[in-house]
Coordinates of C-alpha atoms in Angstrom, one line a residue:
M1 CA 10.0 41.6 31.4
P2 CA 7.7 41.0 34.3
T3 CA 6.4 43.9 36.0
R4 CA 7.3 44.6 39.5
S5 CA 4.8 44.7 42.2
T6 CA 3.8 47.6 44.1
P7 CA 4.8 47.1 47.5
P8 CA 2.0 47.8 50.5
R9 CA 2.5 51.4 52.1
S10 CA 3.7 50.6 55.6
G11 CA 1.5 50.5 58.0
T12 CA -1.2 48.9 56.0
A13 CA -2.0 45.4 55.5
P14 CA -3.0 43.6 51.8
A15 CA -6.0 43.8 50.6
G16 CA -6.5 40.1 50.5
A17 CA -5.4 40.2 54.4
A18 CA -7.5 42.9 55.4
R19 CA -10.6 40.8 54.0
S20 CA -10.2 37.8 55.9
G21 CA -9.5 39.5 59.0
T22 CA -6.0 38.4 59.4
A23 CA -2.5 39.3 60.0
P24 CA -0.4 39.2 57.3
S25 CA 1.9 36.2 57.3
R26 CA 5.9 36.7 58.2
A27 CA 6.8 36.7 55.0
A28 CA 4.0 39.0 54.1
R29 CA 5.5 41.5 56.7
S30 CA 8.6 41.0 55.6
G31 CA 8.4 41.4 51.8
P32 CA 9.7 39.6 49.5
D33 CA 12.6 36.9 49.5
R34 CA 15.6 38.3 49.0
T35 CA 17.5 35.6 49.4
A36 CA 16.5 34.1 46.3
P37 CA 18.4 34.5 43.0
A38 CA 17.8 37.0 41.1
Q39 CA 16.2 36.1 37.3
S40 CA 18.8 36.5 34.5
A41 CA 18.0 38.8 31.8
P42 CA 17.0 37.4 28.6
E43 CA 19.1 37.3 25.8
A44 CA 19.3 40.0 23.2
R45 CA 18.0 38.3 19.9
P46 CA 19.6 39.3 17.0
A47 CA 19.0 42.7 15.4
A48 CA 16.7 41.7 12.2
P49 CA 18.1 41.9 9.4
S50 CA 18.0 46.1 7.3
R51 CA 16.0 46.6 3.9
A52 CA 19.0 47.0 2.3
E53 CA 20.6 43.2 3.6
L54 CA 17.5 41.9 2.8
I55 CA 18.1 43.1 -1.3
A56 CA 21.6 42.0 -0.9
D57 CA 20.8 38.4 0.5
A58 CA 18.2 38.0 -1.8
A59 CA 19.9 39.4 -4.9
L60 CA 22.5 36.6 -3.8
A61 CA 19.7 34.0 -3.4
L62 CA 18.8 34.5 -6.7
L63 CA 22.2 34.6 -8.6
V64 CA 22.7 30.7 -7.2
E65 CA 18.9 29.8 -7.9
R66 CA 18.4 31.3 -11.2
G67 CA 21.6 32.9 -12.9
M68 CA 22.1 36.2 -14.1
R69 CA 19.1 36.0 -16.1
G70 CA 16.5 35.7 -13.0
L71 CA 18.0 38.4 -11.0
T72 CA 15.5 41.5 -12.1
H73 CA 14.6 43.9 -9.2
R74 CA 10.8 42.3 -9.6
A75 CA 12.4 39.3 -8.7
V76 CA 14.4 40.4 -5.3
D77 CA 11.3 42.2 -4.1
E78 CA 9.2 39.0 -4.5
R79 CA 12.3 37.3 -3.2
A80 CA 12.9 39.4 0.3
G81 CA 9.3 39.4 0.4
L82 CA 9.3 43.0 0.0
P83 CA 6.5 45.5 -1.5
Q84 CA 6.9 45.8 -5.3
G85 CA 9.6 48.8 -6.0
S86 CA 11.2 48.7 -3.4
T87 CA 14.4 47.2 -4.6
S88 CA 14.3 49.6 -7.1
N89 CA 14.6 52.5 -4.1
H90 CA 17.6 51.1 -2.8
A91 CA 19.5 50.2 -6.4
R92 CA 17.9 52.0 -9.3
T93 CA 20.0 50.6 -11.9
R94 CA 21.1 47.2 -12.4
E95 CA 24.8 48.3 -12.4
A96 CA 23.3 49.4 -8.6
L97 CA 21.7 45.9 -8.1
L98 CA 24.8 44.1 -8.9
E99 CA 27.4 46.8 -6.9
T100 CA 24.2 46.0 -4.0
A101 CA 25.2 41.9 -5.0
V102 CA 28.8 42.3 -5.1
R103 CA 29.4 44.4 -1.6
R104 CA 27.4 41.4 -0.2
L105 CA 29.2 38.6 -1.5
A106 CA 32.7 40.2 0.1
E107 CA 31.0 40.4 3.2
L108 CA 29.8 37.2 3.6
E109 CA 33.3 35.6 2.2
A110 CA 35.2 37.5 5.1
R111 CA 32.9 36.3 7.6
V112 CA 33.9 32.9 5.8
L113 CA 37.5 33.0 5.0
A114 CA 39.0 35.8 8.3
P115 CA 41.7 36.7 6.2
G116 CA 43.1 38.8 8.7
G117 CA 42.2 36.3 11.2
L118 CA 44.2 32.9 9.9
L119 CA 46.9 35.0 7.3
T120 CA 48.9 36.5 10.6
S121 CA 51.2 33.5 10.9
S122 CA 54.8 34.3 8.7
D123 CA 55.3 31.1 9.7
P124 CA 55.0 28.8 6.4
D125 CA 53.5 25.9 8.9
G126 CA 51.4 28.1 9.9
A127 CA 50.5 30.0 7.1
A128 CA 49.5 26.4 5.6
A129 CA 47.2 25.7 8.4
G130 CA 45.3 28.9 7.8
L131 CA 44.7 29.2 4.4
A132 CA 44.0 25.3 5.0
R133 CA 41.6 25.9 7.6
A134 CA 39.5 28.7 5.8
L135 CA 39.6 27.1 2.5
H136 CA 37.9 24.1 3.8
R137 CA 35.7 25.9 5.7
Y138 CA 34.6 27.3 2.5
L139 CA 34.5 24.7 0.0
T140 CA 32.3 22.8 3.3
G141 CA 29.8 25.1 4.3
S142 CA 29.2 27.8 1.6
T143 CA 29.8 27.3 -2.1
D144 CA 26.5 29.0 -2.5
L145 CA 29.1 32.0 -2.6
L146 CA 31.2 31.0 -4.7
V147 CA 28.4 30.1 -7.7
C148 CA 28.1 33.8 -6.5
R149 CA 31.1 34.5 -6.9
Y150 CA 31.5 33.2 -10.6
E151 CA 27.8 34.5 -11.7
L152 CA 29.1 38.0 -11.0
A153 CA 32.9 37.7 -12.5
L154 CA 31.9 36.8 -15.6
E155 CA 29.2 39.8 -15.6
A156 CA 31.8 41.9 -14.4
T157 CA 34.0 41.3 -17.8
R158 CA 31.0 42.8 -20.3
R159 CA 30.7 45.6 -17.3
P160 CA 33.8 48.0 -17.4
A161 CA 32.2 50.0 -14.3
L162 CA 31.4 46.3 -12.1
R163 CA 34.7 44.8 -12.7
T164 CA 36.7 48.1 -11.2
F165 CA 33.7 47.9 -8.5
Y166 CA 34.5 43.5 -8.2
D167 CA 38.6 44.7 -8.2
E168 CA 37.9 46.9 -5.2
A169 CA 36.2 44.4 -2.8
G170 CA 38.5 41.8 -3.4
R171 CA 41.4 44.3 -2.4
R172 CA 40.5 42.8 1.4
F173 CA 41.3 39.7 0.2
R174 CA 45.0 40.1 -2.0
E175 CA 46.5 42.5 0.6
P176 CA 46.8 40.0 4.1
L177 CA 48.0 37.8 1.3
V178 CA 50.5 40.3 0.0
A179 CA 51.5 41.3 4.0
L180 CA 52.3 37.4 4.6
M181 CA 53.9 36.3 1.6
T182 CA 56.3 39.7 2.6
A183 CA 56.5 38.4 6.2
A184 CA 57.3 35.0 5.2
G185 CA 60.2 36.1 3.0
S186 CA 59.5 36.7 0.3
A187 CA 61.5 38.5 -2.6
E188 CA 58.7 39.0 -4.7
P189 CA 55.5 38.7 -2.4
E190 CA 53.0 40.2 -5.4
R191 CA 53.8 36.9 -7.7
H192 CA 53.7 34.8 -4.8
A193 CA 50.5 35.8 -3.4
L194 CA 49.4 35.5 -6.8
S195 CA 50.7 32.0 -7.3
V196 CA 49.1 31.2 -3.6
V197 CA 45.6 33.0 -5.1
A198 CA 45.1 30.9 -8.1
W199 CA 45.9 28.0 -6.7
A200 CA 43.0 28.7 -4.4
E201 CA 40.7 29.9 -6.7
G202 CA 41.2 26.4 -8.6
M203 CA 40.9 24.2 -6.1
M204 CA 37.4 26.1 -5.4
F205 CA 36.4 26.3 -8.1
A206 CA 37.3 22.2 -9.0
C207 CA 35.3 21.3 -5.7
A208 CA 32.1 23.9 -6.2
V209 CA 31.4 23.4 -9.3
G210 CA 34.2 21.3 -11.6
S211 CA 34.8 17.7 -12.0
Y212 CA 35.7 17.4 -8.1
H213 CA 32.4 18.7 -6.7
R214 CA 32.1 15.3 -5.6
A215 CA 35.3 15.1 -3.5
V216 CA 36.1 18.5 -1.5
P217 CA 39.5 17.3 -0.1
T218 CA 40.1 17.4 4.3
E219 CA 41.7 19.8 5.4
Q220 CA 45.1 18.4 5.9
E221 CA 44.8 17.6 2.6
L222 CA 44.8 20.8 1.7
R223 CA 47.3 21.8 4.6
T224 CA 50.2 19.3 3.1
G225 CA 48.5 20.7 -0.9
C226 CA 49.2 24.1 0.3
A227 CA 52.5 23.3 2.3
E228 CA 53.5 22.0 -0.9
L229 CA 53.7 25.3 -2.6
L230 CA 54.9 27.5 0.0
R231 CA 57.9 25.3 -0.3
G232 CA 58.4 25.5 -3.7
M233 CA 58.0 29.3 -3.3
L234 CA 59.8 30.4 -0.3
G235 CA 62.3 27.0 -0.2
T236 CA 61.5 26.6 3.4
R237 CA 60.6 23.5 5.4
A238 CA 56.5 23.6 5.3
G239 CA 53.8 21.4 6.6

């Protein structure tokens, strides 16, 4: 940020004028032009990621690149560009490192899916549109997160403590969906929410790592499919 020069004291001429023997100009006598537009403040730069975020993001990147076997404390240090031992200081055990990855995955998925913002309409048309928009955004820009999810989900089947942690992290996505089914008039919101989750999960798997990975449906196609599901469950016109 430029420094502001100190104006000359009253009754004295600027140094340049004193040396030349000439009187200061009118602009010099009157000071800076106060009619000139003020310079806008520089835009704030985004905050640098914390060490914890660097470690978590490096862990997720390794899951995508190398799979679960490639996720080690040492590899995370190298991938994040941190001194050796940094990851061990943050997450001392492998269980803690996996929980760090699950927590970060849930945070990043929430930014993409935004369950609290998209699943607010109790009208089936609005619900189908919101679900399709979130799902399409995920499938067209965040498939790496899906690969991480599958790696961690499979590992959680062999680690009861991680399974509990993984399921708890997923509540932020299930609970808004159950609330949506309730508001839409479902007589069995838990069961209907499970059906919607199964449809969405199946679509994500097929389009991310399955046989449809080269043919991601359009947002309108996803909306139509979701509307058909909601119409069948709720018995109302949707789509």
